Short mmCIF file of C-alpha atoms and ligand atoms in Angstrom, two decimals:
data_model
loop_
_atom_site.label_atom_id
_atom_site.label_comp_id
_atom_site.label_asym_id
_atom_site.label_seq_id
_atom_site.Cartn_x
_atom_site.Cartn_y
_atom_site.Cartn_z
CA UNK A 872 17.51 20.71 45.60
CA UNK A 873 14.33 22.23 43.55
CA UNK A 874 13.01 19.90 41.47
CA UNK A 875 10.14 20.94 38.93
CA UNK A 876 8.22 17.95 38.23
CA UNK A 877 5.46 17.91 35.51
CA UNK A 878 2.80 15.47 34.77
CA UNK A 879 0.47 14.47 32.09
CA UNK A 880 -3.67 13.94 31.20
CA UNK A 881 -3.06 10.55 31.06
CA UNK A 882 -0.82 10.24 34.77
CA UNK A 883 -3.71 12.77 36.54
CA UNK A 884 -6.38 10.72 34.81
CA UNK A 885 -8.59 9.09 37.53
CA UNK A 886 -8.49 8.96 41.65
CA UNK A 887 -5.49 5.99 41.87
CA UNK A 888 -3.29 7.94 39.81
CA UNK A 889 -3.67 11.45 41.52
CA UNK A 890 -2.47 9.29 44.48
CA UNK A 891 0.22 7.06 42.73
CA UNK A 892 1.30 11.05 41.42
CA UNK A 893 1.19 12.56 45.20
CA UNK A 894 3.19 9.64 46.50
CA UNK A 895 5.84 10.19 44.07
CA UNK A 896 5.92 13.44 44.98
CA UNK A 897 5.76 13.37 48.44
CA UNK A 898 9.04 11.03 48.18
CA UNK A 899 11.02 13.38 46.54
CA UNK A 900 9.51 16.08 49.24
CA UNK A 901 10.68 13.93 52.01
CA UNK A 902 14.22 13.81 50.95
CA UNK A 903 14.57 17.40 51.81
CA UNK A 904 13.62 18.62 48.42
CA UNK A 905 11.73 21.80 47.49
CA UNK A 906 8.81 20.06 45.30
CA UNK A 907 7.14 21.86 42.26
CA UNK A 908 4.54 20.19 40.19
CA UNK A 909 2.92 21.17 37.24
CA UNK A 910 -0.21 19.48 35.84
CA UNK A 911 -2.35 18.85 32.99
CA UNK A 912 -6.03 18.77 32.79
CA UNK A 913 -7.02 14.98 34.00
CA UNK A 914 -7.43 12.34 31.22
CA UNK A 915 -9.22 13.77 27.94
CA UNK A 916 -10.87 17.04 29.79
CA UNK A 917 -9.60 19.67 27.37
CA UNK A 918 -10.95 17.70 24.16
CA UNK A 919 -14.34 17.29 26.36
CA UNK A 920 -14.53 20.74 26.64
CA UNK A 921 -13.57 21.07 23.33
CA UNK A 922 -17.10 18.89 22.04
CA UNK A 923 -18.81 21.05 25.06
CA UNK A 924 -18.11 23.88 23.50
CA UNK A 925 -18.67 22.96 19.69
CA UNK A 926 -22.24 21.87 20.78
CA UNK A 927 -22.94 25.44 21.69
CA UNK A 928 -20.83 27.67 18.91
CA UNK A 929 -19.55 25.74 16.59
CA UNK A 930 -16.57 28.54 16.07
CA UNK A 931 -16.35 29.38 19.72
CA UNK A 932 -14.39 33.14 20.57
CA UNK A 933 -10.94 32.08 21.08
CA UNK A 934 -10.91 34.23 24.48
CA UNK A 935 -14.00 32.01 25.65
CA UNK A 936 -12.54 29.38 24.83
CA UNK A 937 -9.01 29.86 27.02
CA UNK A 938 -11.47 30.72 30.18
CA UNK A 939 -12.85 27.36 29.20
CA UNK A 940 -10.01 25.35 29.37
CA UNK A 941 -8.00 27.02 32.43
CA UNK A 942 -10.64 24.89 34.61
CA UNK A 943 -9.29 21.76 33.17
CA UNK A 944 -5.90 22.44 34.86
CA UNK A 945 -7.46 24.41 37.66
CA UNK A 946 -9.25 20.75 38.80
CA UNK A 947 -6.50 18.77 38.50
CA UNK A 948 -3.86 21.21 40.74
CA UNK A 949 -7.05 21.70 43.44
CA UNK A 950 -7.40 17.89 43.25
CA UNK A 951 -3.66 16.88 43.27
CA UNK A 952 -3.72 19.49 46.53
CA UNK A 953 -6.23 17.98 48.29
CA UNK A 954 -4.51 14.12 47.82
CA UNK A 955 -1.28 15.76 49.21
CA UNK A 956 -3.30 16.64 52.22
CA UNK A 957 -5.22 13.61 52.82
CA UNK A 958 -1.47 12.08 52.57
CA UNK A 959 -0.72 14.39 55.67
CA UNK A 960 1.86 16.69 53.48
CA UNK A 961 1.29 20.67 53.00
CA UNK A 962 0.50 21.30 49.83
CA UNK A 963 -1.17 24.33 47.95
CA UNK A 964 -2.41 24.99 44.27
CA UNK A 965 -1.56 28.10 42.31
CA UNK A 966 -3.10 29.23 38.90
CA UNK A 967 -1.90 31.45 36.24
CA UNK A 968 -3.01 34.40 37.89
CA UNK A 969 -1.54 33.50 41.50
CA UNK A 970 1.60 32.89 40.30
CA UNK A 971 1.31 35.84 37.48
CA UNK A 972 2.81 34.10 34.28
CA UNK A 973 2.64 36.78 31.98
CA UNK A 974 1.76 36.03 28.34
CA UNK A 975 1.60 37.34 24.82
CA UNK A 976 -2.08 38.25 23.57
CA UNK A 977 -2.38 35.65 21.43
CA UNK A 978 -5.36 33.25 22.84
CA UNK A 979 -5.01 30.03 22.11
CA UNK A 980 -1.45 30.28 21.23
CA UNK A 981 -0.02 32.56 23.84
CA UNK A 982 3.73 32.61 24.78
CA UNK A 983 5.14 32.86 27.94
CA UNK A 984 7.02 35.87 28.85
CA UNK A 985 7.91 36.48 32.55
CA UNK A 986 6.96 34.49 35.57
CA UNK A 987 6.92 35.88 38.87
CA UNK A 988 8.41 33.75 41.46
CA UNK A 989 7.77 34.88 44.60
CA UNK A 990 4.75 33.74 45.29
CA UNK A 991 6.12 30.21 44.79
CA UNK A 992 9.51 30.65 46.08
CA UNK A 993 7.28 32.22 50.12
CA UNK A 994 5.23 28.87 49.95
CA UNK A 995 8.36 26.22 49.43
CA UNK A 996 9.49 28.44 52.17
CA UNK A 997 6.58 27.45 54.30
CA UNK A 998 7.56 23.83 53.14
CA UNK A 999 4.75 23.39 51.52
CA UNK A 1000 4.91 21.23 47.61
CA UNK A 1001 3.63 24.01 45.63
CA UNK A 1002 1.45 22.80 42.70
CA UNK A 1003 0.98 25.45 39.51
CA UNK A 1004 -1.42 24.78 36.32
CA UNK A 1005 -0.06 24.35 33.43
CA UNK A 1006 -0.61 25.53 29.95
CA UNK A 1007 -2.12 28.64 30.93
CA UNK A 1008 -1.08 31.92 31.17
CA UNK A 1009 -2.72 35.50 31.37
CA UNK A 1010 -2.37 38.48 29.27
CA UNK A 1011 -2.04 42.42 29.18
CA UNK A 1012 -5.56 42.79 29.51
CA UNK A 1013 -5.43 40.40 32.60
CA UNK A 1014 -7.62 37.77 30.67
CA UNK A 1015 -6.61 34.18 30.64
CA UNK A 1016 -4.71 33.03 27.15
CA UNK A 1017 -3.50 28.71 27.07
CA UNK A 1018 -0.23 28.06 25.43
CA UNK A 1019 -1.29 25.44 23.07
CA UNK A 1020 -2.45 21.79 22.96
CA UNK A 1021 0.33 19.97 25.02
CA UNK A 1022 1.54 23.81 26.66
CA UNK A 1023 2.06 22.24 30.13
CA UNK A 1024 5.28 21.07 29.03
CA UNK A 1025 6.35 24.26 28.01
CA UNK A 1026 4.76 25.81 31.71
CA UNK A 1027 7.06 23.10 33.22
CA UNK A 1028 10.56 23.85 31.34
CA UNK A 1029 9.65 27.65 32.08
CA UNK A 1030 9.15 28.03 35.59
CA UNK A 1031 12.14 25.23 36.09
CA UNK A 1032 13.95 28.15 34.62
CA UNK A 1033 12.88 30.90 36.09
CA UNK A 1034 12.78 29.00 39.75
CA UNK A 1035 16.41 28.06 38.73
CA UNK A 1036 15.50 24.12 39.50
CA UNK A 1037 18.02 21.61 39.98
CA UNK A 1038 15.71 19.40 37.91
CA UNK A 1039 13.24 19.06 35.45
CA UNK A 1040 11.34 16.02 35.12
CA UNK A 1041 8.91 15.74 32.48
CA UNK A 1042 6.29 12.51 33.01
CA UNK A 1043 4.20 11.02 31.10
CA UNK A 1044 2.33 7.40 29.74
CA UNK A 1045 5.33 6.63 27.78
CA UNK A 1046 9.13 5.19 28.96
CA UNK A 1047 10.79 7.68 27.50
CA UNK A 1048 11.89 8.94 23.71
CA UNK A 1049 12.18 5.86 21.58
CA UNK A 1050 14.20 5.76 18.29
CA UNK A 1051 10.37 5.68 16.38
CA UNK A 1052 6.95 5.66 17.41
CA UNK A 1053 6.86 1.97 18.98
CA UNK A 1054 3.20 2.13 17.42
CA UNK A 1055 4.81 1.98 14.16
CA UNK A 1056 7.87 0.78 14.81
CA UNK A 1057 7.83 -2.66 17.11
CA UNK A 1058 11.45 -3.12 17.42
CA UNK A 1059 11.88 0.98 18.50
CA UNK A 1060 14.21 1.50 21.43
CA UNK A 1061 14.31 3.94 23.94
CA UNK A 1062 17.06 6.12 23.89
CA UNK A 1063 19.14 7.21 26.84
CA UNK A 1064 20.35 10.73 25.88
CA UNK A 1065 19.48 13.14 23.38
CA UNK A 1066 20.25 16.89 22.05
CA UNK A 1067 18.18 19.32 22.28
CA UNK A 1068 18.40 20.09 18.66
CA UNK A 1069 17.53 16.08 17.85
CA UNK A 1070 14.70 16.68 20.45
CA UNK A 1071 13.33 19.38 18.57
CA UNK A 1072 13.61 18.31 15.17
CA UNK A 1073 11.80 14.72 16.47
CA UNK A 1074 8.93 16.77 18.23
CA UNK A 1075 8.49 19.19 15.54
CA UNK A 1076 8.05 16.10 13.41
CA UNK A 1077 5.54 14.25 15.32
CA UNK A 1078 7.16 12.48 17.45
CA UNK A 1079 4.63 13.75 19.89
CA UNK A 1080 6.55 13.24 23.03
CA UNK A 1081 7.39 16.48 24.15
CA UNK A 1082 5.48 20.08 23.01
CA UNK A 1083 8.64 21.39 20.69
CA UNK A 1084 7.96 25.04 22.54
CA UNK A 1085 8.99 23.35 25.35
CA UNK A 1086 12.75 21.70 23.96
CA UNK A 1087 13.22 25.12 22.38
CA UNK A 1088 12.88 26.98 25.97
CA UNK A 1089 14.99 24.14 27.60
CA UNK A 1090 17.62 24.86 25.18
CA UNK A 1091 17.16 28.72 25.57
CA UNK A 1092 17.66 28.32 29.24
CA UNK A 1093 20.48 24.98 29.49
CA UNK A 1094 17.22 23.74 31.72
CA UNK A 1095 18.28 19.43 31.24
CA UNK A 1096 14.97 17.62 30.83
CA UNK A 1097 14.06 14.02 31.93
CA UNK A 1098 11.61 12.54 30.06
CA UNK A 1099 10.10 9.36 31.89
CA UNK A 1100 7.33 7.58 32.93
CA UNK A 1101 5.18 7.79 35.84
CA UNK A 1102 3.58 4.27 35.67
CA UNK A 1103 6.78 2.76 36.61
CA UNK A 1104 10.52 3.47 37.78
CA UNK A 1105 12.61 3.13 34.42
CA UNK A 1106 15.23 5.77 34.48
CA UNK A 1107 13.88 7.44 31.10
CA UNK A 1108 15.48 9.68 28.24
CA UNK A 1109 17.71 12.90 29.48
CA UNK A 1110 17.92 15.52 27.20
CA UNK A 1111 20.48 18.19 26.58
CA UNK A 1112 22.88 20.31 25.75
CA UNK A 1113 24.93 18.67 22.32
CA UNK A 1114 28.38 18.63 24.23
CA UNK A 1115 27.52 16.20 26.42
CA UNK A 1116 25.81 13.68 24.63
CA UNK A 1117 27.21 11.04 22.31
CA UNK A 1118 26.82 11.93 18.83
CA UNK A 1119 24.48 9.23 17.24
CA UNK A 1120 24.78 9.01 13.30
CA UNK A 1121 21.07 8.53 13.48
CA UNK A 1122 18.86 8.55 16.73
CA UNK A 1123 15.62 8.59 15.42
CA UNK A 1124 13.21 8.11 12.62
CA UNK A 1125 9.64 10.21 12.85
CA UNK A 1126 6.78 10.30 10.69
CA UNK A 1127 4.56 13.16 10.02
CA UNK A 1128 1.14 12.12 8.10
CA UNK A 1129 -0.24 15.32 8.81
CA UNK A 1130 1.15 17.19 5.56
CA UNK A 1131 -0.41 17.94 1.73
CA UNK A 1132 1.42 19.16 -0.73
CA UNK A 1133 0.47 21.67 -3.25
CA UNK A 1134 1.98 22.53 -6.35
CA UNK A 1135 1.65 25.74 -8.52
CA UNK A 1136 2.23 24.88 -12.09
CA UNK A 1137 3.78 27.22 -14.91
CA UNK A 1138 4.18 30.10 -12.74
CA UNK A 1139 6.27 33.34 -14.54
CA UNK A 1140 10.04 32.62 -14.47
CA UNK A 1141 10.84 36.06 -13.08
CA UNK A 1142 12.65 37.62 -9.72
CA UNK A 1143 9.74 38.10 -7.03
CA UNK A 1144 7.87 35.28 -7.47
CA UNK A 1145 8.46 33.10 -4.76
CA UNK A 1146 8.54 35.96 -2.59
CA UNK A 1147 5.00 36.67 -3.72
CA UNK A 1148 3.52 32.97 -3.35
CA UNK A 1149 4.84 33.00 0.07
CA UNK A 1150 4.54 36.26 1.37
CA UNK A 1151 0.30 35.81 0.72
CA UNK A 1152 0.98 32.57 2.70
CA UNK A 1153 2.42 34.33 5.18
CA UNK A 1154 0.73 36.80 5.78
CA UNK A 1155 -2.48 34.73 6.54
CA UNK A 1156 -0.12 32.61 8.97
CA UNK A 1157 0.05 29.31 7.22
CA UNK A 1158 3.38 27.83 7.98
CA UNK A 1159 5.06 26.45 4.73
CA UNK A 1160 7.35 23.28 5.22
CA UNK A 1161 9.74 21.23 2.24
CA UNK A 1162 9.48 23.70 -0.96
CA UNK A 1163 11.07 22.46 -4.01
CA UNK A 1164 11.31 24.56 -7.49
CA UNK A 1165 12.11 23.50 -10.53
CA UNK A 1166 14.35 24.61 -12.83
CA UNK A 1167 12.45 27.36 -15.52
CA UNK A 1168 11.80 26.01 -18.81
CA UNK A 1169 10.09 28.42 -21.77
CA UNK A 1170 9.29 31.42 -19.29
CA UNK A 1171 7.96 29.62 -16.54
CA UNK A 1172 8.53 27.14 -13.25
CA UNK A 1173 6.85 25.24 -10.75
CA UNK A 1174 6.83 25.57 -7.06
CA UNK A 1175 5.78 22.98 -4.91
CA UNK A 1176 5.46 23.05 -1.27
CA UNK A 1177 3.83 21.36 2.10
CA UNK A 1178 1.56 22.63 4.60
CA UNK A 1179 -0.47 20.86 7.29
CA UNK A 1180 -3.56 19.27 6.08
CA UNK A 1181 -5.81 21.91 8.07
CA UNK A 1182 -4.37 24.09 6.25
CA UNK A 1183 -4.80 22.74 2.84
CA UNK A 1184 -8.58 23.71 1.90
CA UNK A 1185 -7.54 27.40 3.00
CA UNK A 1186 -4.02 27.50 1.50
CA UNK A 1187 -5.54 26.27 -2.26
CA UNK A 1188 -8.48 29.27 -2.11
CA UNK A 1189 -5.55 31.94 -0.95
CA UNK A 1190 -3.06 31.07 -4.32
CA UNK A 1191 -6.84 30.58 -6.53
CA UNK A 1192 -7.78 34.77 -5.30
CA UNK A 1193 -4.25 35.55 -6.25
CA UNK A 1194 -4.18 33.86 -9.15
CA UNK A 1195 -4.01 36.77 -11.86
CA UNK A 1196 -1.58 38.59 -9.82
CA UNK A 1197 0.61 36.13 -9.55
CA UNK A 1198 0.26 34.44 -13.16
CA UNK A 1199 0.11 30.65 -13.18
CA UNK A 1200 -1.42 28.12 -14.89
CA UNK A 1201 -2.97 25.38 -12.52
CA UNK A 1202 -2.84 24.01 -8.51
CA UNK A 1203 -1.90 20.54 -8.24
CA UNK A 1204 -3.00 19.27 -4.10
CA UNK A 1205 -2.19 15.89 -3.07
CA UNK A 1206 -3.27 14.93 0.50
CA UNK A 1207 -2.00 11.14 1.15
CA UNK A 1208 1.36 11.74 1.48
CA UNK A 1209 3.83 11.78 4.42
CA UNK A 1210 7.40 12.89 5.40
CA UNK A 1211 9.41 10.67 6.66
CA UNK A 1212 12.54 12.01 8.31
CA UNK A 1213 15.73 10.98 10.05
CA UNK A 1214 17.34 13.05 12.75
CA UNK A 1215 20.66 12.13 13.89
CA UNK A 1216 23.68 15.02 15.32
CA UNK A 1217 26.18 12.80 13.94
CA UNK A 1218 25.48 14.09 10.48
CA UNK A 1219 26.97 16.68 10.75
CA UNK A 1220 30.44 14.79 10.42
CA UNK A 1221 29.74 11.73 8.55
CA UNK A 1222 28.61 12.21 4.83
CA UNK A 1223 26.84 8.95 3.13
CA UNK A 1224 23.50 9.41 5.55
CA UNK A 1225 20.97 10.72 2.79
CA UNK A 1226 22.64 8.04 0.45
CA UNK A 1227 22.00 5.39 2.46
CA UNK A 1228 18.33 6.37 3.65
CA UNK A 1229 17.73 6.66 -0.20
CA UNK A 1230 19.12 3.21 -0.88
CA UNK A 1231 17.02 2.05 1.81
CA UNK A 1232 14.12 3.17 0.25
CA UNK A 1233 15.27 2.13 -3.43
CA UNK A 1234 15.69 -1.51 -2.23
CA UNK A 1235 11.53 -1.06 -1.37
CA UNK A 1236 10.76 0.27 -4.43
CA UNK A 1237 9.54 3.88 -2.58
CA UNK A 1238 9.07 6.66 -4.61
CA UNK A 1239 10.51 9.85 -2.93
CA UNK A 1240 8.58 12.82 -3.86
CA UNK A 1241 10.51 15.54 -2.58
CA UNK A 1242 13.86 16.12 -0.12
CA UNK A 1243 14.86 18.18 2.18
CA UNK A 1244 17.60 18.47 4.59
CA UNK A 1245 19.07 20.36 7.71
CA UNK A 1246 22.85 19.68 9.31
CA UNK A 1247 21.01 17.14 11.34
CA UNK A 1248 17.76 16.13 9.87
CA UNK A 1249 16.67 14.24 6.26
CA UNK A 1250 13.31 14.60 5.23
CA UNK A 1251 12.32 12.65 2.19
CA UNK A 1252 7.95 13.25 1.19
CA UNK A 1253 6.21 9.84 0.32
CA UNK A 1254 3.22 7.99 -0.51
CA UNK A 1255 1.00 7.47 2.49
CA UNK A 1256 0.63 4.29 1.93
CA UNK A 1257 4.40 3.30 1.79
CA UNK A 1258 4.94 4.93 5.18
CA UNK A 1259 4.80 2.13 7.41
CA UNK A 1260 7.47 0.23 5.91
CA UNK A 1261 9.50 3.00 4.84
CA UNK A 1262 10.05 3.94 8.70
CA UNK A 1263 10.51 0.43 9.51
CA UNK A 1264 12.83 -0.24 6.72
CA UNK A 1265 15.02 3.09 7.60
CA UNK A 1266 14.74 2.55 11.06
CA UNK A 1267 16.33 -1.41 10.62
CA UNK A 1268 19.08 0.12 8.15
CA UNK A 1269 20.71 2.79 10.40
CA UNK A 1270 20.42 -0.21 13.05
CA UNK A 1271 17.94 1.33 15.61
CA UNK A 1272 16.34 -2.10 16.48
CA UNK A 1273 16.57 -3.43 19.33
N1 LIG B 1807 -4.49 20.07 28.79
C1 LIG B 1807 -3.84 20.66 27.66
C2 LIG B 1807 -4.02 19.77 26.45
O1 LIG B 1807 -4.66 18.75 26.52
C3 LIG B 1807 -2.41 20.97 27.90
C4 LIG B 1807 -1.51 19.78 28.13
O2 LIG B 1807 -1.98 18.67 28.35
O3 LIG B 1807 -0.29 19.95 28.11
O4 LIG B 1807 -3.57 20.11 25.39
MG1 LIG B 1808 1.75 16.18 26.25
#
């Protein structure tokens, strides 16, 4: 068997845990397996480097800053290496350029688009565990690019796929995927299974367990993830393909407090115009989320809409310089709200879900401020300040609790 195994800041973080990580590894090596392990920079590096690099330019080069952060990752495989050896086991550390895992240009942001394996595949040969950074890549121009904050998940579920791994087992401080964010959400359980598609929807929401790049290539690929944790032995949360996992009405409940909505007021009732607001949008790459539009009354409508709060300051001064060519009366911004969403693939065959989450929240007295819905997702926008018992309130009435 090949199993790709990827771990965490937090599971890398000081001396005991490189071991506790080794050991694990070295288990799994020992029962004949060929052993791949992906890491993250140890504990809180890349946010250090971050402040280092703040201190010196406040806006940093984005190329500079990738070539900063591939020696967070860099330390932890060379250090994870050396632990393997002390441990008496062969082991040898690869970056993004020993392994070439080609990229797009993009710093900061790259995506991964080939990954040689040979390299890899003539050191398993050797027997050795082979240990590969994650969340960085390098581009055409052969200079390093990082995937995104949280990429190494994505680095994992990619070269499980291109290695064609038996296994890919993603660890990290947590037990698994729970039903809510047990910070919110005491009585949050962990789930056993889940689909891809749930998976995604719940990390694109916040969730935060998983980088949603990451689901979306496992679901590209078929690659089955295991999400557990490597502070103890629990058998964690698989997830995969839709066919083989029991359709839950509802298996989670996420909240996202990172959105502000903005709403353009008395804009011209005419064909065009929502193409216009959101092409400029677009074209400056701020990602739109729930839009709602009313219905035209006298000539004109309204649009309103949600973006992520660093986006808000420049998503208001983009619609103000276009606000003659697109003709409307006022911005409205309102930045202490959140969405609150269920996620369930059981939706898809049993109608009453909205209802009921709407009940729920009627029976609180919650205001909802806007819907929207997928075949598997509800996402209702409310007061900030009502979040915490919304999510608890939702999460007791589709009987999540433990
Ligand atoms: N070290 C990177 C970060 O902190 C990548 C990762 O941890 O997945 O975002
Ligand atoms: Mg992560």
């Amino acid at each position: 068997m090949l199993v790709v195994k990827k771990f965490g800041g937090t599971s890398v973080a000081n001396k005991e845990r490189i071991f506790n990580v080794a050991e694990r590894c070295i288990e799994d090596y020992r029962k004949g397996n060929d052993v791949v392990v992906v890491l993250s920079a140890m504990g809180k590096y890349t946010d250090e480097l971050i402040s280092m690099a703040q201190d010196i330019n406040p806006r940093p080069p984005k190329r500079e800053m990738d070539m900063l952060f591939t020696i967070g990752e860099q330390m932890s495989v060379a250090l994870m290496a050396m632990a393997m050896n002390q441990l008496g086991v062969p082991a040898v550390s690869l970056n993004a350029f020993q392994v070439t895992m080609r990229t797009t240009s993009a710093y900061g942001n790259a995506r991964l688009k080939r990954i040689d394996t040979e390299r890899i595949f003539t050191e398993l040969e050797c027997r050795k565990i082979v240990i590969v950074t994650g969340f960085q890549g390098i581009n055409k121009y052969d200079d390093y690019t990082t995937l995104g904050r949280g990429g190494s998940d994505t680095t994992a579920v990619a070269l499980a796929a291109a290695l064609r791994a038996d296994s890919c087992e993603i660890y990290t401080d947590v037990d698994g995927v729970y039903t809510a964010d047990p910070r919110l959400v005491p009585t949050a359980k962990k789930l056993k299974e889940i689909t891809y598609d749930e998976m995604l929807d719940l990390s694109t929401l916040g969730a935060g367990v998983l980088h949603n790049r990451s689901v979306e290539m496992a679901k590209k690929y078929g690659v089955p993830l295991v999400v557990r944790s490597s502070m103890n032995r629990k058998s964690g949360t698989l997830v995969k393909e839709d066919a083989k996992v029991e359709r839950m009405l509802v298996s989670g409940v996420a909240l996202d407090r990172n959105a502000d909505r903005v709403a353009i007021i008395g804009l011209k009732d005419e064909p065009g115009i929502a193409f216009k607001v959101f092409d400029c949008l677009a074209k400056k790459n701020i990602n739109v989320d729930v839009i709602l539009q009313s219905i035209g009354r006298g000539g004109t409508k309204d649009i309103s809409f949600t973006v992520d709060d660093g986006d808000i300051q420049e998503t208001v001064e983009i619609l103000e310089a276009n606000k003659s060519r697109l003709g409307f009366e006022r911005l409205e911004s309102e930045t202490k709200i959140a969405k609150l969403s269920i996620v369930g693939a059981g939706m898809i065959s049993h109608p009453g879900v909205a209802a009921k989450m709407f009940e729920t929240l009627y029976n609180e007295n919650i205001n909802i401020n806007m819907i929207s819905t997928s075949e598997i997702r509800v996402t209702v926008l409310i007061k900030s300040s009502d979040a915490d018992r919304a999510i608890n309130a939702v999460h007791d009435a589709f009987g999540l609790a433990e």
